[in-house]
Coordinates of C-alpha atoms and ligand atoms in Angstrom, one line a residue:
M1 CA 102.7 70.0 76.0
C2 CA 100.0 67.5 77.0
G3 CA 99.5 66.4 80.5
I4 CA 99.6 62.7 81.2
V5 CA 98.6 60.7 84.3
G6 CA 98.4 57.0 84.9
Y7 CA 97.3 55.1 88.0
V8 CA 97.0 51.5 89.4
G9 CA 95.7 50.8 92.9
R10 CA 95.0 47.5 94.7
A11 CA 91.9 45.4 94.0
E12 CA 89.9 46.9 97.0
D13 CA 90.8 50.5 95.9
D14 CA 88.5 51.8 93.3
S15 CA 89.6 55.4 93.4
A16 CA 91.3 55.5 90.0
L17 CA 89.0 58.2 88.5
D18 CA 89.5 60.5 91.5
V19 CA 93.3 60.2 91.4
L20 CA 93.3 60.8 87.6
M21 CA 91.1 63.9 87.9
E22 CA 93.2 65.4 90.6
G23 CA 96.4 64.7 88.6
L24 CA 94.8 66.3 85.5
A25 CA 93.8 69.4 87.5
R26 CA 97.4 69.8 88.5
L27 CA 98.6 69.2 85.0
E28 CA 96.1 71.3 83.2
Y29 CA 98.7 74.0 82.7
R30 CA 100.5 71.8 80.3
G31 CA 97.8 72.1 77.7
Y32 CA 94.1 72.6 77.9
D33 CA 92.1 72.4 74.7
S34 CA 90.6 69.0 75.7
A35 CA 90.8 66.3 78.4
G36 CA 89.8 62.7 78.8
V37 CA 90.1 59.6 81.0
A38 CA 89.9 55.8 80.4
L39 CA 89.4 53.2 83.0
V40 CA 89.6 49.4 83.0
T41 CA 86.0 48.4 83.7
G42 CA 85.3 44.7 83.5
D43 CA 86.0 43.2 80.1
H44 CA 86.5 46.5 78.4
T45 CA 87.8 50.0 78.8
S46 CA 85.5 53.0 79.4
T47 CA 86.4 56.5 78.3
R48 CA 85.0 59.9 78.7
K49 CA 86.6 62.9 76.8
K50 CA 85.6 66.4 76.1
S51 CA 87.0 69.4 74.2
G52 CA 87.6 72.5 76.2
K53 CA 88.9 72.9 79.7
L54 CA 88.8 70.2 82.4
A55 CA 85.5 71.5 83.7
N56 CA 83.8 70.2 80.5
L57 CA 85.1 66.7 81.3
R58 CA 83.9 67.0 84.9
A59 CA 80.4 67.9 83.6
E60 CA 80.5 65.0 81.2
L61 CA 81.4 62.6 84.0
E62 CA 78.6 63.9 86.2
A63 CA 76.1 63.5 83.4
D64 CA 77.4 60.1 82.4
P65 CA 79.4 58.6 85.3
L66 CA 82.0 55.9 84.9
P67 CA 82.0 52.7 87.0
P68 CA 84.6 52.4 89.8
S69 CA 88.0 51.1 88.8
T70 CA 91.5 50.5 90.1
T71 CA 93.3 51.3 86.9
G72 CA 93.2 54.2 84.4
I73 CA 94.9 56.9 82.4
G74 CA 94.1 60.6 82.0
H75 CA 95.1 63.3 79.5
T76 CA 94.9 67.0 79.0
R77 CA 95.6 68.0 75.4
W78 CA 97.0 70.9 73.3
A79 CA 96.2 70.0 69.8
T80 CA 98.9 69.1 67.2
H81 CA 97.4 66.6 64.7
G82 CA 93.7 67.2 64.4
G83 CA 91.8 70.1 65.9
P84 CA 90.6 70.4 69.5
T85 CA 87.4 68.3 69.2
D86 CA 85.8 65.6 71.3
E87 CA 86.7 63.0 68.8
N88 CA 90.4 64.1 68.7
A89 CA 90.6 64.3 72.5
H90 CA 92.6 61.4 74.2
P91 CA 92.3 58.6 75.2
H92 CA 92.0 56.8 71.9
R93 CA 90.7 53.2 71.6
G94 CA 92.5 50.6 69.5
G95 CA 91.2 47.5 67.8
A96 CA 87.5 46.7 67.2
D97 CA 86.8 45.3 70.7
G98 CA 87.3 48.5 72.7
K99 CA 89.7 46.8 75.1
L100 CA 92.7 49.0 74.6
A101 CA 93.0 52.7 75.4
L102 CA 96.0 55.0 74.8
I103 CA 97.1 58.5 75.6
H104 CA 100.0 60.3 74.0
N105 CA 102.1 63.4 74.3
G106 CA 104.3 64.5 71.3
I107 CA 104.2 63.8 67.6
I108 CA 104.5 60.6 65.6
E109 CA 106.3 61.9 62.6
N110 CA 105.7 58.8 60.4
F111 CA 102.1 58.4 61.2
H112 CA 100.9 59.1 57.7
S113 CA 102.7 56.0 56.3
L114 CA 101.6 53.9 59.3
K115 CA 98.0 55.0 58.8
R116 CA 98.1 54.2 55.1
G117 CA 99.1 50.6 56.1
L118 CA 96.3 50.3 58.6
L119 CA 93.7 51.8 56.2
A120 CA 94.8 49.2 53.6
Q121 CA 93.9 46.5 56.1
G122 CA 90.5 48.0 56.6
T123 CA 91.0 49.8 60.0
V124 CA 88.3 52.4 60.7
F125 CA 89.5 55.6 62.3
T126 CA 87.3 57.9 64.4
S127 CA 89.8 60.8 64.8
E128 CA 92.4 62.7 62.8
T129 CA 95.1 62.1 65.4
D130 CA 98.5 60.4 65.0
T131 CA 97.7 58.9 68.4
E132 CA 94.8 56.7 67.2
V133 CA 97.2 55.1 64.7
V134 CA 99.4 54.0 67.6
A135 CA 96.3 52.7 69.5
H136 CA 95.4 50.5 66.6
L137 CA 98.9 49.2 66.1
L138 CA 99.2 48.5 69.9
A139 CA 95.8 46.6 69.9
A140 CA 97.0 44.5 67.0
A141 CA 100.3 43.8 68.7
Y142 CA 98.5 42.9 72.0
D143 CA 96.3 40.4 70.1
E144 CA 99.5 38.7 68.9
H145 CA 101.6 38.8 72.1
H146 CA 98.9 38.9 74.8
D147 CA 101.1 41.1 76.9
L148 CA 100.8 44.9 76.9
T149 CA 104.5 45.5 77.8
E150 CA 105.7 43.3 74.9
A151 CA 103.1 44.9 72.6
M152 CA 104.5 48.3 73.5
R153 CA 108.0 47.2 72.8
V154 CA 107.1 45.9 69.4
V155 CA 105.1 49.0 68.4
V156 CA 107.6 51.7 69.6
A157 CA 110.2 50.1 67.3
D158 CA 108.2 51.4 64.3
L159 CA 107.5 54.9 65.6
E160 CA 109.5 58.0 64.7
G161 CA 109.3 61.3 66.5
A162 CA 108.8 62.4 70.1
F163 CA 106.3 60.6 72.3
T164 CA 105.2 59.6 75.7
L165 CA 102.6 56.9 75.5
L166 CA 100.5 55.3 78.3
A167 CA 98.2 52.4 77.6
I168 CA 95.7 50.1 79.4
H169 CA 94.1 46.9 78.2
A170 CA 91.0 45.2 79.7
D171 CA 92.6 41.7 79.5
Q172 CA 95.4 42.9 81.8
P173 CA 93.5 44.8 84.5
G174 CA 95.8 46.3 87.1
V175 CA 98.5 47.3 84.6
V176 CA 99.5 50.6 83.0
V177 CA 102.3 50.5 80.5
G178 CA 104.2 53.7 79.5
A179 CA 107.0 54.5 77.0
R180 CA 109.0 57.6 76.4
R181 CA 111.2 59.1 73.7
N182 CA 112.2 62.8 73.8
S183 CA 109.1 63.5 75.8
P184 CA 108.7 63.5 79.6
L185 CA 107.5 60.7 81.8
V186 CA 108.1 60.1 85.6
V187 CA 107.0 57.3 87.9
G188 CA 105.4 58.0 91.3
L189 CA 105.9 55.2 93.9
G190 CA 103.1 54.8 96.4
A191 CA 102.6 52.3 99.3
D192 CA 99.7 50.5 97.7
A193 CA 99.6 52.1 94.3
N194 CA 101.8 53.4 91.6
Y195 CA 101.6 56.4 89.3
L196 CA 102.8 57.8 86.0
G197 CA 102.9 61.4 85.1
S198 CA 104.3 63.9 82.6
D199 CA 105.7 65.6 85.7
V200 CA 105.6 65.1 89.4
A201 CA 102.6 67.4 89.8
A202 CA 100.5 64.6 88.5
F203 CA 100.9 62.6 91.7
I204 CA 102.4 65.0 94.2
G205 CA 99.1 64.8 96.2
Y206 CA 99.8 61.1 96.9
T207 CA 103.5 60.4 97.0
R208 CA 106.9 62.2 97.0
Q209 CA 108.9 59.1 96.0
A210 CA 109.6 59.1 92.3
L211 CA 111.6 57.4 89.6
E212 CA 113.2 59.3 86.7
L213 CA 113.2 57.3 83.4
D214 CA 115.8 57.5 80.6
Q215 CA 115.1 58.0 77.0
D216 CA 113.7 55.1 75.0
Q217 CA 112.4 53.2 78.0
I218 CA 109.2 51.3 78.7
V219 CA 107.7 51.2 82.2
T220 CA 105.1 48.8 83.5
I221 CA 103.3 49.7 86.7
T222 CA 101.0 47.6 88.9
A223 CA 99.7 48.3 92.4
D224 CA 102.7 46.4 93.8
G225 CA 105.6 47.0 91.4
V226 CA 107.3 48.9 88.7
T227 CA 109.5 47.4 86.0
V228 CA 111.6 49.3 83.5
M229 CA 113.2 48.1 80.2
G230 CA 114.8 49.7 77.2
F231 CA 113.1 49.8 73.8
D232 CA 115.5 46.9 73.0
G233 CA 113.9 44.8 75.8
A234 CA 117.0 45.0 78.1
P235 CA 116.0 45.3 81.8
A236 CA 116.7 48.8 83.2
E237 CA 116.2 50.7 86.4
G238 CA 114.9 54.2 86.9
K239 CA 116.8 56.7 89.0
A240 CA 115.0 57.2 92.4
F241 CA 114.5 60.7 93.7
E242 CA 112.4 62.4 96.3
V243 CA 110.2 65.2 95.2
T244 CA 111.1 68.3 97.3
W245 CA 108.3 70.5 96.0
D246 CA 105.5 70.4 98.5
A247 CA 101.9 69.9 97.4
A248 CA 101.0 73.5 98.3
A249 CA 103.7 74.8 95.9
A250 CA 101.6 73.4 93.1
E251 CA 98.6 75.2 94.3
K252 CA 97.8 78.9 94.3
G253 CA 98.9 79.6 97.8
G254 CA 96.0 81.8 98.6
Y255 CA 96.3 84.1 95.5
A256 CA 93.6 84.4 93.0
T257 CA 95.8 83.2 90.2
F258 CA 98.9 81.2 89.7
M259 CA 100.6 84.1 88.1
E260 CA 100.1 86.4 91.1
K261 CA 101.4 83.6 93.3
E262 CA 104.4 83.1 91.1
I263 CA 105.2 86.8 91.0
H264 CA 105.3 86.7 94.8
D265 CA 107.4 83.5 94.7
Q266 CA 110.2 85.5 93.0
P267 CA 112.3 86.3 96.1
H268 CA 112.4 82.6 96.8
A269 CA 113.1 81.7 93.2
V270 CA 116.2 83.9 93.1
A271 CA 117.3 82.9 96.6
D272 CA 116.9 79.2 96.0
T273 CA 118.7 79.4 92.7
L274 CA 121.7 80.9 94.5
L275 CA 121.7 78.2 97.2
G276 CA 124.7 76.0 97.5
R277 CA 126.7 77.8 94.9
T278 CA 129.6 79.0 97.1
D279 CA 132.0 76.9 99.1
A280 CA 133.1 77.6 102.7
D281 CA 135.7 80.1 101.4
G282 CA 133.0 82.0 99.4
R283 CA 134.3 80.6 96.1
L284 CA 131.8 79.7 93.4
T285 CA 131.3 76.0 92.8
L286 CA 128.8 74.3 90.4
D287 CA 128.2 70.8 91.5
E288 CA 126.0 69.9 88.6
M289 CA 128.7 70.7 86.1
D290 CA 130.1 67.7 84.3
I291 CA 132.2 69.6 81.8
T292 CA 135.9 69.8 82.8
E293 CA 137.4 73.1 84.0
H294 CA 140.0 72.7 81.3
Q295 CA 137.2 72.6 78.6
L296 CA 135.6 75.7 80.1
R297 CA 138.8 77.6 80.1
E298 CA 139.2 76.9 76.4
I299 CA 135.9 78.1 75.2
D300 CA 136.1 81.2 73.0
R301 CA 132.4 81.8 72.3
I302 CA 129.1 81.4 74.0
I303 CA 125.8 81.0 72.2
V304 CA 122.6 81.1 74.2
V305 CA 119.6 79.3 72.6
A306 CA 116.1 79.8 74.0
C307 CA 112.7 81.0 73.1
G308 CA 110.4 83.8 74.3
T309 CA 110.9 85.0 77.9
A310 CA 113.8 82.5 78.3
A311 CA 115.5 84.2 75.3
Y312 CA 115.1 87.6 77.0
A313 CA 116.7 86.2 80.1
G314 CA 119.6 85.2 77.7
L315 CA 119.8 88.7 76.3
V316 CA 120.0 90.2 79.8
A317 CA 122.7 87.6 80.7
K318 CA 124.7 88.5 77.6
Y319 CA 125.6 91.9 79.0
A320 CA 126.7 90.5 82.3
I321 CA 128.6 87.4 80.9
E322 CA 130.5 89.5 78.3
H323 CA 131.4 92.1 80.9
W324 CA 132.7 89.6 83.4
T325 CA 134.4 87.1 81.1
R326 CA 135.2 89.0 77.9
I327 CA 133.9 85.9 76.0
P328 CA 131.6 87.0 73.1
V329 CA 128.0 85.9 73.8
E330 CA 125.4 85.6 71.1
V331 CA 121.7 85.0 71.8
A332 CA 119.9 82.9 69.2
L333 CA 116.2 82.2 69.1
A334 CA 116.3 78.4 69.3
H335 CA 114.0 77.9 66.3
E336 CA 116.3 80.0 64.1
F337 CA 119.6 78.6 65.3
R338 CA 119.6 75.4 63.3
Y339 CA 118.7 77.1 60.1
C340 CA 121.3 79.9 60.1
D341 CA 124.3 77.6 59.5
P342 CA 125.7 78.4 62.9
I343 CA 129.4 78.7 63.4
V344 CA 130.1 76.3 66.2
N345 CA 133.0 74.1 67.2
D346 CA 134.4 72.3 70.3
R347 CA 135.4 75.7 71.8
T348 CA 131.8 76.9 71.6
L349 CA 129.7 76.7 74.7
V350 CA 126.0 76.5 73.9
V351 CA 123.8 77.5 76.9
S352 CA 120.2 76.6 76.5
I353 CA 117.6 78.3 78.8
S354 CA 114.3 76.6 79.3
Q355 CA 111.9 76.6 82.2
S356 CA 110.1 73.4 81.1
G357 CA 113.2 71.7 79.7
E358 CA 110.8 70.3 77.0
T359 CA 110.6 73.2 74.5
M360 CA 111.1 71.3 71.2
D361 CA 112.7 74.3 69.4
T362 CA 115.3 74.5 72.2
L363 CA 115.8 70.8 72.4
M364 CA 116.5 70.6 68.7
A365 CA 119.0 73.5 68.9
V366 CA 120.8 71.7 71.7
K367 CA 121.0 68.5 69.7
H368 CA 122.2 70.4 66.6
A369 CA 124.9 72.1 68.7
R370 CA 126.1 68.8 70.0
L371 CA 126.2 67.4 66.6
L372 CA 128.5 70.2 65.6
G373 CA 130.8 69.5 68.5
A374 CA 129.8 72.2 71.0
L375 CA 129.7 71.9 74.7
T376 CA 126.2 72.2 76.0
I377 CA 124.9 73.5 79.3
S378 CA 121.2 73.5 80.1
V379 CA 119.7 76.1 82.4
C380 CA 116.5 74.5 83.4
N381 CA 113.8 74.5 86.0
T382 CA 112.5 71.0 85.6
H383 CA 114.4 68.0 86.9
G384 CA 114.6 65.1 84.6
A385 CA 113.3 67.1 81.7
T386 CA 114.5 66.2 78.2
I387 CA 116.8 69.2 77.5
P388 CA 119.0 68.8 80.6
R389 CA 119.3 65.1 79.9
E390 CA 120.5 65.9 76.4
S391 CA 123.1 68.4 77.6
D392 CA 126.6 67.9 78.8
A393 CA 125.9 69.8 82.0
V394 CA 123.0 71.3 83.9
L395 CA 122.5 74.3 86.0
Y396 CA 119.1 74.0 87.6
T397 CA 117.1 77.0 88.4
H398 CA 115.1 76.4 91.6
A399 CA 112.0 78.4 90.9
G400 CA 109.6 75.6 91.8
P401 CA 106.8 74.6 89.5
E402 CA 105.6 77.5 87.3
I403 CA 102.0 76.8 86.4
A404 CA 100.8 80.1 84.9
V405 CA 101.4 80.0 81.2
A406 CA 103.2 83.4 81.3
S407 CA 106.6 83.0 82.7
T408 CA 107.6 85.2 85.6
K409 CA 109.6 83.6 88.4
A410 CA 111.4 81.4 85.9
F411 CA 112.7 84.5 84.2
L412 CA 114.3 85.8 87.3
A413 CA 115.7 82.4 88.2
Q414 CA 117.1 82.1 84.7
I415 CA 118.9 85.4 84.9
T416 CA 120.2 84.5 88.3
A417 CA 121.5 81.1 87.1
C418 CA 123.1 82.7 84.0
Y419 CA 124.8 85.2 86.2
V420 CA 126.1 82.4 88.4
L421 CA 127.4 80.7 85.3
G422 CA 129.1 84.0 84.1
L423 CA 130.7 84.6 87.5
Y424 CA 131.9 81.0 87.6
L425 CA 133.5 81.3 84.2
A426 CA 135.1 84.6 85.2
Q427 CA 136.5 83.0 88.3
L428 CA 137.7 80.0 86.4
R429 CA 139.4 81.9 83.7
G430 CA 141.0 84.4 86.0
G431 CA 140.3 87.6 84.1
S432 CA 140.1 91.1 85.6
F433 CA 136.7 90.3 87.0
A434 CA 137.6 87.0 88.7
D435 CA 138.0 88.7 92.0
D436 CA 134.6 90.4 91.7
A437 CA 132.7 87.1 91.7
Q438 CA 132.3 87.0 95.4
S439 CA 131.2 90.6 95.8
V440 CA 128.6 90.2 92.9
M441 CA 127.3 87.0 94.6
K442 CA 126.9 89.0 97.8
Q443 CA 124.9 91.7 95.9
L444 CA 122.9 89.0 94.2
G445 CA 122.2 87.6 97.7
E446 CA 120.6 90.9 98.6
V447 CA 118.2 90.9 95.6
P448 CA 115.5 88.6 97.1
G449 CA 115.0 91.1 100.0
K450 CA 114.8 94.0 97.5
I451 CA 112.2 92.1 95.4
E452 CA 110.2 91.6 98.6
T453 CA 110.3 95.4 99.3
L454 CA 109.3 96.1 95.7
L455 CA 106.4 93.7 95.8
G456 CA 105.1 95.6 98.9
R457 CA 104.8 98.7 96.7
M458 CA 102.8 97.4 93.8
D459 CA 99.4 99.0 94.7
R460 CA 99.9 102.0 92.5
V461 CA 100.9 99.7 89.5
K462 CA 97.7 97.8 90.1
E463 CA 95.7 101.0 90.1
I464 CA 97.4 102.3 86.9
A465 CA 96.5 98.9 85.2
G466 CA 93.0 99.3 86.5
F467 CA 92.6 102.7 84.7
M468 CA 94.0 101.3 81.5
A469 CA 91.6 98.5 80.6
D470 CA 90.6 100.2 77.3
T471 CA 94.2 100.9 76.2
R472 CA 95.0 99.7 72.7
S473 CA 98.7 100.0 72.7
V474 CA 101.6 100.3 75.2
L475 CA 105.3 101.0 74.4
F476 CA 108.3 100.0 76.5
L477 CA 111.7 101.6 76.4
G478 CA 114.9 100.5 77.9
R479 CA 118.6 100.6 77.4
H480 CA 121.5 98.2 78.0
V481 CA 120.1 95.5 80.4
G482 CA 116.9 97.4 80.4
Y483 CA 116.3 96.8 76.7
P484 CA 115.5 93.1 77.1
V485 CA 113.4 94.0 80.1
A486 CA 111.4 96.3 77.9
M487 CA 110.8 93.5 75.4
E488 CA 109.8 91.2 78.2
G489 CA 107.4 93.8 79.5
A490 CA 105.8 94.0 76.0
L491 CA 105.6 90.2 75.7
K492 CA 103.8 89.9 79.0
L493 CA 101.3 92.4 77.9
K494 CA 100.7 90.8 74.5
E495 CA 100.2 87.4 75.9
L496 CA 98.1 88.3 78.9
A497 CA 96.1 91.4 77.9
Y498 CA 96.0 90.8 74.1
I499 CA 97.0 94.3 73.3
H500 CA 99.6 95.6 71.0
A501 CA 102.8 96.2 72.9
E502 CA 106.4 96.8 71.8
G503 CA 109.7 97.0 73.5
F504 CA 112.4 99.3 72.0
A505 CA 116.0 100.1 72.8
A506 CA 115.5 103.7 73.9
G507 CA 118.4 104.9 71.6
E508 CA 116.4 103.5 68.6
L509 CA 113.5 105.9 69.2
K510 CA 114.8 108.7 67.0
H511 CA 115.4 106.2 64.2
G512 CA 111.7 105.6 63.7
P513 CA 109.6 104.5 66.6
I514 CA 109.1 108.0 67.9
A515 CA 106.6 108.5 65.1
L516 CA 104.3 106.2 67.0
I517 CA 104.0 108.7 69.9
E518 CA 100.8 110.6 69.9
P519 CA 99.0 112.4 72.7
G520 CA 98.0 109.9 75.5
Q521 CA 100.2 107.0 74.2
P522 CA 101.3 105.1 77.4
V523 CA 105.1 104.5 77.4
F524 CA 106.9 102.6 80.2
V525 CA 110.5 103.7 80.5
I526 CA 113.0 101.6 82.3
V527 CA 115.6 104.1 83.5
P528 CA 119.2 102.9 84.1
S529 CA 120.7 103.6 87.5
P530 CA 122.3 107.0 87.8
S531 CA 125.4 105.0 88.6
S532 CA 125.4 103.3 85.2
E533 CA 128.5 103.8 83.0
H534 CA 128.7 105.9 79.8
G535 CA 126.1 108.5 80.9
L536 CA 123.3 106.1 80.0
H537 CA 121.0 107.5 82.7
G538 CA 121.1 111.0 81.3
K539 CA 120.4 109.8 77.8
V540 CA 117.3 107.9 78.8
V541 CA 116.1 110.9 80.8
S542 CA 116.4 112.9 77.6
N543 CA 114.4 110.2 75.8
I544 CA 111.6 110.6 78.4
Q545 CA 111.6 114.4 77.8
E546 CA 111.4 113.8 74.0
I547 CA 108.3 111.6 74.2
R548 CA 106.6 113.6 76.9
A549 CA 107.0 116.7 74.7
R550 CA 105.0 114.8 72.0
G551 CA 102.2 113.9 74.4
A552 CA 103.2 110.5 75.7
R553 CA 101.9 109.4 79.1
T554 CA 105.2 108.3 80.7
I555 CA 105.3 105.6 83.4
V556 CA 108.9 105.6 84.6
I557 CA 110.6 102.8 86.5
A558 CA 113.5 104.5 88.3
E559 CA 115.8 103.8 91.2
E560 CA 115.1 105.2 94.6
G561 CA 116.6 108.6 94.9
D562 CA 116.7 109.3 91.2
E563 CA 115.2 112.7 91.3
A564 CA 116.1 113.6 87.7
V565 CA 113.1 111.7 86.3
E566 CA 110.5 113.4 88.4
A567 CA 109.9 116.4 86.1
F568 CA 109.1 114.3 83.0
A569 CA 107.2 111.4 84.5
D570 CA 103.4 111.1 84.8
E571 CA 104.0 108.2 87.2
V572 CA 107.2 107.1 88.9
I573 CA 107.6 103.5 90.1
R574 CA 110.6 103.2 92.5
V575 CA 112.8 100.2 92.6
P576 CA 115.5 99.6 95.3
V577 CA 119.1 100.6 94.5
T578 CA 121.2 97.7 93.1
A579 CA 124.2 97.2 90.9
P580 CA 123.2 98.2 87.3
L581 CA 123.7 94.7 85.9
L582 CA 121.4 93.2 88.5
A583 CA 118.7 95.8 87.9
P584 CA 116.6 93.6 85.6
L585 CA 115.8 91.3 88.6
L586 CA 113.9 94.3 90.0
T587 CA 112.8 96.4 87.0
V588 CA 110.8 93.6 85.4
V589 CA 108.6 93.1 88.4
P590 CA 106.4 96.1 88.0
L591 CA 106.0 95.2 84.3
Q592 CA 104.8 91.7 85.3
V593 CA 102.5 93.1 87.9
F594 CA 101.1 95.6 85.4
A595 CA 100.3 92.9 82.8
L596 CA 98.7 90.7 85.5
W597 CA 96.3 93.5 86.6
L598 CA 95.6 94.8 83.1
S599 CA 94.6 91.3 82.1
T600 CA 92.5 91.0 85.2
A601 CA 90.9 94.5 84.5
K602 CA 89.9 93.2 81.1
G603 CA 88.3 90.1 82.6
L604 CA 90.7 87.7 80.9
D605 CA 92.1 84.4 82.0
V606 CA 95.4 85.4 83.5
D607 CA 96.8 81.8 84.0
Q608 CA 95.7 80.4 80.7
P609 CA 95.8 83.0 78.0
R610 CA 94.2 82.1 74.7
N611 CA 96.2 80.1 72.0
L612 CA 99.1 79.4 74.4
A613 CA 100.3 76.4 76.3
K614 CA 102.9 76.2 79.0
S615 CA 105.3 73.9 77.4
V616 CA 105.6 73.9 73.6
T617 CA 106.8 70.4 72.6
V618 CA 106.4 70.8 68.9
E619 CA 108.6 72.7 66.4
Ligands
F6R701 C1 106.2 83.8 77.9 C2 106.6 82.4 78.0 C3 107.3 81.8 76.8 C4 108.4 80.8 77.3 C5 108.9 80.1 76.0 C6 110.0 79.1 76.4 O1 105.6 84.2 79.1 O2 106.4 81.7 79.0 O3 107.8 82.7 75.9 O4 109.4 81.5 77.9 O5 107.9 79.3 75.4 O6 109.6 78.2 77.3 P1 110.6 77.3 78.2 O7 111.4 78.2 79.1 O8 109.8 76.3 78.9 O9 111.6 76.7 77.2

């Protein structure tokens, strides 16, 4: 969850600090309880680091400027070992001479035993972090080998856990060495400079040419070159790719917050995720799929593993995939999956959903599933991330970078990708819905335009949120695919507005939750389309009547033309008509917008809510 950036420029280029600070600003979403930089300055390294947001580091650099340099590393931290203090902020120095500085993302699981060894030798520690242990080990290895790459190779052999490490040493100016295991690291290739980053946002302002690294690799960058080797010392090569995200996509695009921008990105997120999925005859194809068609025909069970919003996308997808394929789908919270003795074999397809592709809980679930013989598909938004690399096949969502901590456009893109997967399976297996795949894809193709229309009508939702700044509790009701949407609406409100919110299956009301209803209680109700099967629409309309009769303030999300809800709704938010299974791609939008503006009305930080980080890379 930390953000990492490294830079080496030519001798006449002393802009390292500017490049690092720009990279950190773009990476701040990855974690933000402290930040720091280290530069090679003459015969030593110089560091500045500060707890709190990047602004604190900027102020520190103004008060106590660093000398110019061609080479440096920068870090934004979300604390794991050791609280968010100045001392625990990265970079950490190793050795007694202050020549080596190190930054780290991840966790060194065996740091206690390594630290005991160093303490026995008299090493003095200035922080509580696992990172400082590695810094001292690396400094000692450098003193022995006089080469930072070789020192890194020696040290990583003793480390257990997940880590990306970047180091500089004053005796090797013009060099940054990185290493990765189960944690992200990409290389940016410039004309007269090279870059390292935990993702491409770190250097997107400077270059679009990048190299993807494999697990267990060490990379050494200078101004003129990049060399890669395995942890075993064997020479290796990264995989070159061009970054297609433009620099502006990593910015706010004129909106006040990233979240608002990302809500407005949603028509594109859905449209782009659908791109290139049908061949000239309109048949579904999945180019990124490495699993054989035979294997996919044989699966008899699907388990979705994911966390938070991504798990709600999985719950939505369950309804659709089961309906289209008749394959049973289970949705497991990734952090619970491993511990429930899951029933998995080589006919089980485990679909992980993760925006970041780095969520440790989800990664561990995928690894466990593979160990048990399952086929694994990753639905992921981040190219080169760890989860897709650890999976048998990948279905990328094309939502672009999601920077606001609260997930919005990734959710829609995840549902879309899972639907594509479900339709693909239906087509492949030739059940009764095989022929429907094309028509559903056509309906999906119309969704982006409908989201656009819906976004044009959100003024009233913003007003409602504005009136509700003092609200202490909001309930959300939904049914069928609307049920996970209700839970997602509640999650958005909890994380953004810090108020109690709960999402219920509307049918569950009478089994307990209706006791919560008292006069004035705001309740959002996601009403199924009148065209839904099994009379669901009428049942939810009855639920609205029941809670209204007990004094609830009902805010109803209903399809255009659904007049039945009017009589019982304090507010009606209209969504365009679409097939019932596709409705979540629309009905969740007003809930996201509501959470955005309620958080804003409360004067809270919409993009970086308290206690949360964008990418949770610890279990
Ligand atoms: C909520 C939110 C989280 C993430 C969850 C999984 O708004 O963003 O619940 O959905 O932490 O993250 P990824 O998708 O990166 O695995």
